[in-house]
Short mmCIF file of C-alpha atoms in Angstrom, two decimals:
data_model
loop_
_atom_site.label_atom_id
_atom_site.label_comp_id
_atom_site.label_asym_id
_atom_site.label_seq_id
_atom_site.Cartn_x
_atom_site.Cartn_y
_atom_site.Cartn_z
CA MET A 65 105.12 105.55 -62.77
CA ILE A 66 107.67 103.34 -64.38
CA GLN A 67 110.81 102.72 -62.25
CA ALA A 68 113.94 101.05 -64.04
CA GLY A 69 117.60 100.55 -63.48
CA SER A 70 120.58 98.72 -65.24
CA ALA A 71 124.04 97.53 -64.62
CA ILE A 72 126.71 95.78 -66.17
CA CYS A 73 129.96 93.89 -65.34
CA SER A 74 132.81 91.86 -66.83
CA ILE A 75 132.66 88.22 -66.29
CA THR A 76 135.83 87.49 -68.38
CA PRO A 77 137.83 84.64 -67.03
CA ASP A 78 141.33 85.41 -65.66
CA PHE A 79 142.70 81.86 -66.37
CA PRO A 80 143.13 79.48 -69.18
CA ALA A 81 139.69 77.98 -69.40
CA MET A 82 138.47 74.99 -71.64
CA MET A 83 135.94 76.70 -74.03
CA CYS A 84 132.39 75.61 -74.57
CA GLY A 85 130.29 74.79 -77.69
CA TYR A 86 132.41 72.46 -79.84
CA PRO A 87 133.27 68.92 -79.27
CA THR A 88 136.71 69.99 -80.05
CA SER A 89 136.86 73.23 -78.24
CA GLN A 90 140.32 74.54 -77.18
CA VAL A 91 141.66 75.63 -73.85
CA SER A 92 141.83 79.55 -74.11
CA THR A 93 145.18 80.90 -74.82
CA GLY A 94 143.76 84.82 -74.40
CA VAL A 95 141.00 87.17 -74.45
CA HIS A 96 139.88 88.83 -77.54
CA ASP A 97 137.13 90.73 -76.16
CA LYS A 98 135.54 90.79 -72.74
CA LEU A 99 132.49 89.00 -71.50
CA TYR A 100 129.90 90.78 -69.70
CA ALA A 101 126.75 90.28 -67.80
CA SER A 102 124.27 92.85 -67.54
CA ALA A 103 120.85 93.40 -65.63
CA LEU A 104 117.65 95.23 -66.14
CA TYR A 105 115.24 96.17 -63.44
CA LEU A 106 111.85 97.36 -64.20
CA ALA A 107 108.93 98.09 -61.64
CA CYS A 108 105.26 99.43 -61.91
CA GLY A 109 101.96 99.09 -60.05
CA GLY A 110 103.83 97.35 -57.13
CA GLN A 111 105.26 94.42 -59.62
CA GLU A 112 109.19 94.20 -59.99
CA PHE A 113 110.93 92.13 -62.83
CA ILE A 114 114.78 91.49 -63.38
CA TYR A 115 116.18 90.47 -66.53
CA VAL A 116 119.82 89.28 -66.43
CA THR A 117 121.65 88.45 -69.78
CA SER A 118 125.19 87.02 -69.89
CA ASP A 119 128.03 86.02 -72.33
CA LEU A 120 128.08 82.39 -71.67
CA CYS A 121 127.06 79.45 -73.82
CA TYR A 122 124.49 78.24 -71.16
CA TYR A 123 123.77 77.42 -67.47
CA SER A 124 123.23 74.13 -65.85
CA ARG A 125 120.01 73.80 -64.14
CA THR A 126 121.60 73.58 -60.80
CA ARG A 127 123.84 76.71 -61.20
CA SER A 128 120.82 78.78 -62.75
CA ASP A 129 118.96 77.96 -59.48
CA ARG A 130 121.67 79.06 -57.28
CA ILE A 131 122.24 82.42 -59.19
CA VAL A 132 118.45 83.18 -59.00
CA ASP A 133 118.34 82.39 -55.42
CA ALA A 134 121.45 84.88 -55.04
CA ILE A 135 119.47 87.43 -56.99
CA ALA A 136 116.41 87.05 -55.07
CA ALA A 137 118.42 87.48 -51.85
CA ALA A 138 120.33 90.44 -53.03
CA THR A 139 117.17 92.23 -54.35
CA GLY A 140 114.16 90.96 -52.60
CA VAL A 141 112.59 90.30 -55.91
CA ASP A 142 110.41 86.95 -56.03
CA LYS A 143 112.35 84.21 -57.83
CA LYS A 144 109.62 83.62 -60.40
CA HIS A 145 109.87 87.35 -61.36
CA ILE A 146 113.56 86.94 -62.64
CA ILE A 147 114.70 85.65 -65.80
CA LEU A 148 118.37 84.48 -65.87
CA CYS A 149 119.63 83.73 -69.94
CA ALA A 150 123.01 83.27 -71.74
CA ILE A 151 123.80 84.41 -75.19
CA HIS A 152 125.15 80.93 -76.17
CA THR A 153 128.57 82.01 -77.38
CA HIS A 154 130.71 78.86 -78.41
CA SER A 155 133.70 80.83 -77.50
CA GLY A 156 133.44 81.31 -73.78
CA PRO A 157 134.45 79.25 -70.76
CA MET A 158 132.80 75.91 -69.94
CA PRO A 159 130.15 76.79 -67.47
CA SER A 160 129.22 73.36 -66.22
CA CYS A 161 130.74 69.76 -66.55
CA ASN A 162 132.16 68.72 -69.98
CA PRO A 163 128.74 68.25 -71.75
CA TYR A 164 130.79 66.07 -74.41
CA GLU A 165 131.73 63.68 -71.80
CA GLU A 166 129.19 63.52 -69.18
CA SER A 167 125.93 65.61 -68.49
CA LEU A 168 125.82 64.56 -64.63
CA GLY A 169 129.41 65.46 -63.91
CA ALA A 170 130.81 67.96 -61.59
CA GLU A 171 131.34 71.81 -62.63
CA MET A 172 134.80 72.22 -64.40
CA TYR A 173 135.35 75.79 -62.97
CA PRO A 174 133.13 76.14 -59.67
CA GLU A 175 135.25 78.86 -58.15
CA TYR A 176 134.77 80.86 -61.46
CA MET A 177 131.04 80.21 -61.65
CA ASP A 178 131.01 81.34 -57.97
CA GLN A 179 132.32 84.57 -59.07
CA VAL A 180 130.06 85.11 -61.89
CA MET A 181 127.24 84.22 -59.36
CA GLU A 182 128.34 86.81 -57.02
CA LYS A 183 128.73 89.54 -59.69
CA ILE A 184 125.39 88.92 -61.15
CA ALA A 185 123.70 89.12 -57.82
CA GLY A 186 125.64 92.46 -57.37
CA ILE A 187 124.66 94.04 -60.74
CA ALA A 188 121.11 93.02 -60.00
CA LYS A 189 121.36 94.61 -56.65
CA GLU A 190 122.82 97.72 -58.18
CA ALA A 191 120.20 97.99 -60.94
CA LYS A 192 117.43 97.96 -58.36
CA GLU A 193 119.00 100.38 -56.09
CA THR A 194 119.93 102.96 -58.67
CA ALA A 195 116.49 102.95 -60.30
CA PHE A 196 114.97 105.94 -61.83
CA GLN A 197 111.80 107.27 -63.37
CA ALA A 198 111.83 105.99 -66.70
CA LYS A 199 110.11 105.67 -70.14
CA ILE A 200 110.02 102.47 -72.10
CA GLY A 201 110.05 101.54 -75.87
CA TYR A 202 110.04 98.52 -77.94
CA GLY A 203 110.04 97.81 -81.76
CA THR A 204 111.32 95.37 -84.16
CA GLY A 205 113.74 95.65 -87.01
CA TYR A 206 115.10 93.39 -89.69
CA CYS A 207 118.41 91.78 -90.33
CA GLY A 208 118.75 88.77 -92.68
CA LYS A 209 120.08 86.72 -95.62
CA GLU A 210 119.90 89.89 -97.75
CA GLN A 211 122.46 91.64 -95.38
CA GLY A 212 124.59 88.24 -95.72
CA VAL A 213 124.07 87.49 -91.98
CA GLY A 214 122.33 84.39 -91.44
CA GLY A 215 119.38 81.84 -91.82
CA ASN A 216 118.75 78.26 -91.56
CA ARG A 217 121.95 76.06 -91.26
CA HIS A 218 120.17 73.02 -92.87
CA ASN A 219 119.09 74.85 -96.25
CA PRO A 220 119.36 78.43 -96.97
CA ASP A 221 115.84 78.21 -98.28
CA TYR A 222 114.12 77.01 -95.21
CA LYS A 223 112.60 79.20 -92.43
CA ALA A 224 114.62 81.71 -90.60
CA ASP A 225 113.41 84.60 -88.35
CA PRO A 226 115.37 87.81 -89.44
CA SER A 227 113.56 90.04 -87.00
CA VAL A 228 115.55 92.14 -84.47
CA SER A 229 113.38 92.93 -81.36
CA VAL A 230 114.36 95.69 -78.95
CA LEU A 231 113.27 96.77 -75.47
CA ALA A 232 114.77 100.02 -74.50
CA VAL A 233 114.59 102.21 -71.52
CA GLN A 234 115.27 105.99 -71.29
CA ASP A 235 115.45 108.37 -68.25
CA MET A 236 113.23 111.42 -67.91
CA ASP A 237 115.92 113.51 -69.74
CA GLY A 238 115.85 111.22 -72.89
CA THR A 239 119.08 109.57 -72.25
CA LEU A 240 118.78 105.81 -73.45
CA ARG A 241 120.02 103.83 -70.37
CA ALA A 242 119.43 100.39 -71.27
CA CYS A 243 118.90 98.15 -74.31
CA LEU A 244 117.60 94.58 -74.56
CA THR A 245 118.15 93.20 -78.06
CA ASN A 246 116.55 89.60 -79.13
CA TYR A 247 118.01 87.85 -82.13
CA ALA A 248 117.89 84.25 -83.38
CA LEU A 249 121.35 83.45 -84.64
CA HIS A 250 123.97 80.82 -83.38
CA PRO A 251 127.04 82.68 -82.09
CA THR A 252 129.38 80.46 -84.00
CA VAL A 253 131.02 82.75 -86.63
CA LEU A 254 134.14 81.50 -84.97
CA HIS A 255 135.25 78.13 -85.36
CA ALA A 256 136.28 75.41 -82.90
CA ASP A 257 140.11 76.05 -83.78
CA ASN A 258 139.67 79.63 -82.10
CA SER A 259 141.48 79.78 -78.64
CA LEU A 260 140.50 83.41 -77.79
CA ILE A 261 137.62 84.26 -75.34
CA SER A 262 135.17 85.95 -77.16
CA ALA A 263 131.33 86.76 -77.29
CA ASP A 264 131.50 86.11 -80.86
CA TYR A 265 129.34 88.58 -83.07
CA VAL A 266 127.31 89.83 -79.88
CA ALA A 267 130.52 91.60 -78.87
CA TYR A 268 130.23 93.75 -82.08
CA THR A 269 126.60 94.00 -81.71
CA ARG A 270 127.27 95.58 -78.41
CA VAL A 271 129.86 98.06 -79.68
CA ALA A 272 127.83 99.11 -82.53
CA VAL A 273 124.86 100.31 -80.02
CA ASN A 274 127.46 101.84 -77.43
CA GLU A 275 129.19 103.76 -80.13
CA LYS A 276 125.76 105.58 -80.64
CA TYR A 277 124.49 105.26 -77.18
CA PRO A 278 127.37 105.12 -74.68
CA GLN A 279 125.22 105.39 -71.77
CA ALA A 280 123.15 102.40 -72.52
CA VAL A 281 123.58 98.92 -70.77
CA PHE A 282 123.28 96.50 -73.79
CA GLY A 283 122.01 93.01 -73.16
CA PHE A 284 121.64 90.30 -75.67
CA VAL A 285 118.75 87.79 -75.75
CA GLN A 286 119.35 84.58 -77.54
CA GLY A 287 116.19 83.77 -79.80
CA CYS A 288 115.19 80.34 -81.43
CA SER A 289 118.58 79.77 -82.99
CA GLY A 290 118.52 75.92 -82.76
CA ASN A 291 118.79 75.66 -86.53
CA GLN A 292 119.99 79.27 -87.34
CA SER A 293 123.48 80.15 -88.11
CA THR A 294 125.77 82.00 -90.46
CA ARG A 295 126.99 78.81 -92.20
CA PHE A 296 125.65 79.51 -95.77
CA PHE A 297 126.11 83.37 -95.49
CA ARG A 298 129.56 84.20 -93.98
CA HIS A 299 132.96 84.54 -95.80
CA GLY A 300 135.07 82.74 -93.41
CA GLN A 301 135.19 82.10 -89.70
CA THR A 302 137.27 85.06 -88.40
CA PHE A 303 136.84 88.03 -85.93
CA GLU A 304 136.70 90.41 -89.19
CA GLU A 305 133.66 88.23 -90.34
CA ALA A 306 132.25 88.13 -86.58
CA GLU A 307 132.62 91.94 -86.53
CA ARG A 308 130.77 92.48 -90.04
CA ILE A 309 127.89 90.35 -89.06
CA GLY A 310 127.71 91.87 -85.33
CA ARG A 311 127.90 95.18 -86.75
CA ALA A 312 125.09 94.68 -89.30
CA ILE A 313 122.62 93.38 -86.37
CA GLY A 314 123.73 96.30 -84.22
CA GLY A 315 122.92 98.67 -87.24
CA ALA A 316 119.42 97.21 -87.18
CA VAL A 317 119.14 97.82 -83.39
CA THR A 318 120.12 101.52 -83.73
CA ASP A 319 117.76 102.02 -86.60
CA VAL A 320 114.87 100.64 -84.31
CA LEU A 321 116.21 102.88 -81.33
CA GLU A 322 116.25 105.85 -83.62
CA ASN A 323 112.76 105.64 -84.57
CA MET A 324 111.21 104.36 -81.22
CA GLN A 325 108.53 105.81 -79.32
CA PHE A 326 108.90 105.87 -75.68
CA SER A 327 106.24 106.31 -72.97
CA ALA A 328 106.19 107.07 -69.27
CA ASP A 329 102.61 105.89 -68.86
CA ASP A 330 101.98 103.18 -66.38
CA VAL A 331 102.14 99.75 -67.59
CA LYS A 332 100.89 96.39 -66.36
CA ILE A 333 103.56 93.91 -65.39
CA ALA A 334 102.42 90.19 -64.88
CA PHE A 335 103.99 86.94 -64.73
CA ALA A 336 103.17 83.19 -65.61
CA ASP A 337 104.92 79.95 -65.15
CA LEU A 338 104.98 76.44 -66.40
CA ASP A 339 106.83 73.47 -65.77
CA PHE A 340 106.27 71.67 -68.97
CA TYR A 341 106.33 67.81 -69.57
CA PRO A 342 106.14 66.49 -73.25
CA SER A 343 103.64 63.78 -73.83
CA GLN A 344 106.32 61.46 -74.84
CA LEU A 345 110.26 61.00 -74.85
CA ARG A 346 112.47 59.11 -77.00
CA GLU A 347 113.94 55.84 -76.45
CA ILE A 348 117.74 55.93 -75.65
CA PRO A 349 119.23 53.15 -77.48
CA ALA A 350 121.54 50.56 -75.93
CA HIS A 351 124.97 51.77 -75.66
CA ALA A 352 126.41 49.23 -78.07
CA ASP A 353 123.84 50.37 -80.79
CA ALA A 354 124.66 54.00 -80.06
CA VAL A 355 128.52 53.38 -80.60
CA ALA A 356 127.75 51.39 -83.84
CA ASN A 357 125.56 54.29 -85.11
CA ALA A 358 128.51 56.52 -84.19
CA GLU A 359 130.72 54.53 -86.04
CA LYS A 360 128.74 54.59 -89.09
CA ALA A 361 128.42 58.44 -89.07
CA LYS A 362 132.29 58.69 -88.70
CA ARG A 363 133.04 56.48 -91.59
CA GLU A 364 130.56 58.76 -93.71
CA TYR A 365 132.13 61.88 -92.63
CA ASP A 366 135.63 60.67 -93.28
CA GLU A 367 134.56 59.65 -96.86
CA LEU A 368 133.22 63.14 -97.50
CA ILE A 369 136.45 64.71 -96.38
CA ALA A 370 138.79 62.22 -98.19
CA ASN A 371 136.62 62.97 -101.45
CA ASN A 372 136.84 66.93 -101.13
CA ALA A 373 133.17 67.27 -100.76
CA PRO A 374 131.56 70.75 -100.65
CA TYR A 375 132.21 72.50 -97.01
CA SER A 376 128.50 72.68 -96.67
CA ILE A 377 127.84 69.08 -96.88
CA CYS A 378 131.08 68.20 -94.93
CA ARG A 379 129.68 70.45 -92.16
CA SER A 380 126.27 68.76 -92.10
CA ALA A 381 128.05 65.48 -92.12
CA GLU A 382 130.22 66.48 -89.04
CA CYS A 383 127.12 67.65 -87.35
CA THR A 384 125.63 64.36 -87.69
CA LEU A 385 128.64 62.94 -86.30
CA ILE A 386 128.37 65.32 -83.29
CA GLY A 387 124.78 64.19 -82.63
CA ALA A 388 125.59 60.45 -82.94
CA ASN A 389 128.63 61.04 -80.56
CA GLN A 390 126.20 62.92 -78.25
CA LEU A 391 123.66 59.87 -78.27
CA VAL A 392 126.37 57.49 -77.22
CA LYS A 393 127.15 59.56 -74.23
CA HIS A 394 123.27 59.80 -73.37
CA ALA A 395 123.16 55.83 -73.70
CA PHE A 396 126.13 55.43 -71.45
CA GLU A 397 124.72 57.70 -68.90
CA ALA A 398 121.17 56.08 -68.95
CA GLU A 399 122.68 52.90 -68.31
CA LYS A 400 125.25 54.20 -65.66
CA TYR A 401 122.71 56.12 -63.54
CA GLY A 402 119.55 54.94 -64.74
CA LYS A 403 117.07 56.65 -67.29
CA GLU A 404 115.07 58.38 -64.60
CA ALA A 405 118.26 60.15 -63.03
CA TRP A 406 119.30 61.11 -66.71
CA LEU A 407 115.79 62.48 -67.38
CA ALA A 408 115.68 64.62 -64.11
CA ASN A 409 118.71 66.69 -65.33
CA GLY A 410 116.60 67.98 -68.25
CA LEU A 411 113.00 67.75 -67.09
CA PRO A 412 110.72 69.49 -66.93
CA VAL A 413 111.14 72.08 -69.67
CA ARG A 414 111.02 75.22 -67.70
CA MET A 415 108.70 78.31 -69.09
CA ARG A 416 108.17 81.56 -68.02
CA ALA A 417 106.26 84.30 -69.57
CA VAL A 418 106.47 88.24 -68.44
CA ARG A 419 104.44 90.86 -69.69
CA VAL A 420 105.40 94.64 -69.42
CA GLY A 421 102.68 96.61 -71.24
CA ASP A 422 102.58 95.88 -74.95
CA TRP A 423 105.98 94.10 -74.70
CA ALA A 424 106.20 90.28 -73.46
CA VAL A 425 109.05 87.68 -73.32
CA PHE A 426 108.62 84.01 -73.45
CA ALA A 427 111.71 82.29 -71.54
CA VAL A 428 112.34 78.75 -72.05
CA SER A 429 115.18 76.33 -70.73
CA ALA A 430 116.22 74.96 -74.00
CA GLU A 431 117.75 75.55 -77.36
CA MET A 432 114.67 75.45 -80.08
CA PHE A 433 114.21 75.66 -83.69
CA VAL A 434 113.26 78.86 -85.62
CA GLU A 435 109.78 77.35 -86.61
CA ILE A 436 108.83 77.19 -83.12
CA GLY A 437 109.92 80.73 -82.14
CA LEU A 438 107.97 81.95 -85.38
CA ALA A 439 104.80 80.30 -84.12
CA ILE A 440 104.97 81.71 -80.62
CA LYS A 441 105.43 84.99 -81.91
CA GLU A 442 102.44 84.59 -84.25
CA ALA A 443 100.26 83.62 -81.26
CA SER A 444 101.31 86.10 -78.81
CA PRO A 445 98.89 88.99 -78.30
CA PHE A 446 101.41 91.60 -77.62
CA LYS A 447 103.10 94.11 -80.14
CA THR A 448 106.58 92.87 -79.46
CA THR A 449 107.70 89.43 -78.24
CA PHE A 450 111.06 88.09 -77.37
CA VAL A 451 111.36 84.44 -77.45
CA SER A 452 114.46 83.85 -74.85
CA THR A 453 116.20 80.44 -75.16
CA VAL A 454 118.84 79.05 -73.18
CA SER A 455 117.24 80.61 -70.06
CA MET A 456 116.81 79.25 -66.59
CA GLY A 457 119.14 76.38 -67.19
CA THR A 458 119.15 73.85 -70.03
CA THR A 459 117.50 70.74 -71.20
CA ILE A 460 119.06 67.75 -72.65
CA GLY A 461 119.14 68.36 -76.43
CA TYR A 462 117.55 70.60 -78.87
CA ILE A 463 113.72 70.90 -79.23
CA CYS A 464 113.50 70.37 -82.88
CA SER A 465 111.00 71.02 -85.57
CA ASP A 466 109.38 68.00 -87.34
CA TYR A 467 111.54 68.05 -90.52
CA ALA A 468 114.60 67.57 -88.76
CA TYR A 469 113.26 64.05 -87.48
CA ASP A 470 112.20 63.18 -91.17
CA GLN A 471 115.38 64.31 -92.57
CA TYR A 472 117.60 62.63 -89.76
CA CYS A 473 119.28 65.94 -88.94
CA TYR A 474 121.94 65.87 -86.02
CA GLU A 475 120.01 67.66 -83.48
CA PRO A 476 117.34 65.01 -82.74
CA GLN A 477 120.07 62.51 -82.33
CA SER A 478 121.30 64.28 -79.38
CA SER A 479 117.81 65.35 -77.78
CA MET A 480 115.40 63.50 -75.48
CA PHE A 481 112.38 64.62 -77.33
CA CYS A 482 110.48 63.15 -80.01
CA ARG A 483 108.76 64.15 -83.23
CA GLY A 484 105.85 66.45 -82.43
CA ILE A 485 107.52 68.55 -79.61
CA ALA A 486 107.51 71.69 -81.66
CA GLY A 487 103.65 71.79 -81.87
CA GLU A 488 103.34 70.84 -78.08
CA ILE A 489 105.83 73.62 -76.98
CA SER A 490 104.23 76.18 -79.33
CA GLU A 491 100.74 75.39 -78.03
CA ALA A 492 101.88 75.71 -74.48
CA ALA A 493 103.72 78.89 -75.07
CA GLY A 494 100.79 80.57 -76.93
CA LYS A 495 98.47 79.86 -74.04
CA LEU A 496 101.09 80.84 -71.37
CA LEU A 497 101.42 84.26 -73.23
CA GLN A 498 97.51 84.34 -73.81
CA SER A 499 97.09 84.26 -69.90
CA LEU A 500 98.81 87.54 -69.43
CA ALA A 501 96.61 89.30 -71.99
#
């Protein structure tokens, strides 16, 4: 017999908070839409699983560990049977130190994060204590460039993942009680000049689902969006555009739900973990060399702006500058604290795979490029597979596809990982999922 439970709560800050996601993020001046955390509890055959999603940019590794410990203490569920993830909104409060200043610094808002931790432990406990006999279903829809939503932010003709994957729970009366959605798209419709707290397009995806299924607890799981955004497809960076995009994704979710087959049959729940160490890590340059590289990137960006270059070219150059400035920070920290201490802040790469019948999730503590996610889904033996990024804390920098190194894209500049990491991660993930089959 399948048991399931779900719960949701607001984690909206009630104070002016520095927002997180852009080097020039604002201090919030208000709230446009509430931020939420949601919990899904599943149990069958003596195994229990809790999945928590939250409308934050990410979690530090230390805070993630503390929250998972709190969930385990509140529910009695094994820590290795819990996944904690963030939607990666760039319009939420800073959940750690200011990563553009120092990765090893103290949390900016520890009292707020303590409140978030307490609330998440509370909804996890509620989800388990209110569990009911359930039916589960899963399926995949589509929402991509044809809908003017999103794709590859380096080149619109590069790889994208327009799949909208859904795990849903009904009670025995047929009422939809929970809906988890996995989609790969940076929540960066809103720009750095926005000063209102928001879950970005995800807020409107939630609204679109709840309009049709008001009793369903909605949770969003960020996919491999490291190189996925709305850059070439949006018509401005406004809340109206965030609503258009979010509702388009929400429409794909409800289409899947309307055609979903639910079953109350017992399912196998199984788990696998891996602390992954890549075969090689990048060399961090001397601080002076990193500064010189950042100054060069700044000159090139300023020249494009002065010459009124097209927006997409200017934005790419701005991202290159962001990466160069991040590398300056990393070089400074490596010299100040020692390379080993710096690396320990992001290694190992945490991996967790969970199987629930013919549905599975692969969770990883990093932002990854979409090509990796596509390879993982291709290798998965399960009918529907989520790839859950920004989960269980974060690593230092992106996990990038090889082309980003060849083309000197900005993401590898701020990453600790070398060319070839995509293949290593894909292979490890595939083996982890296969082990559950």
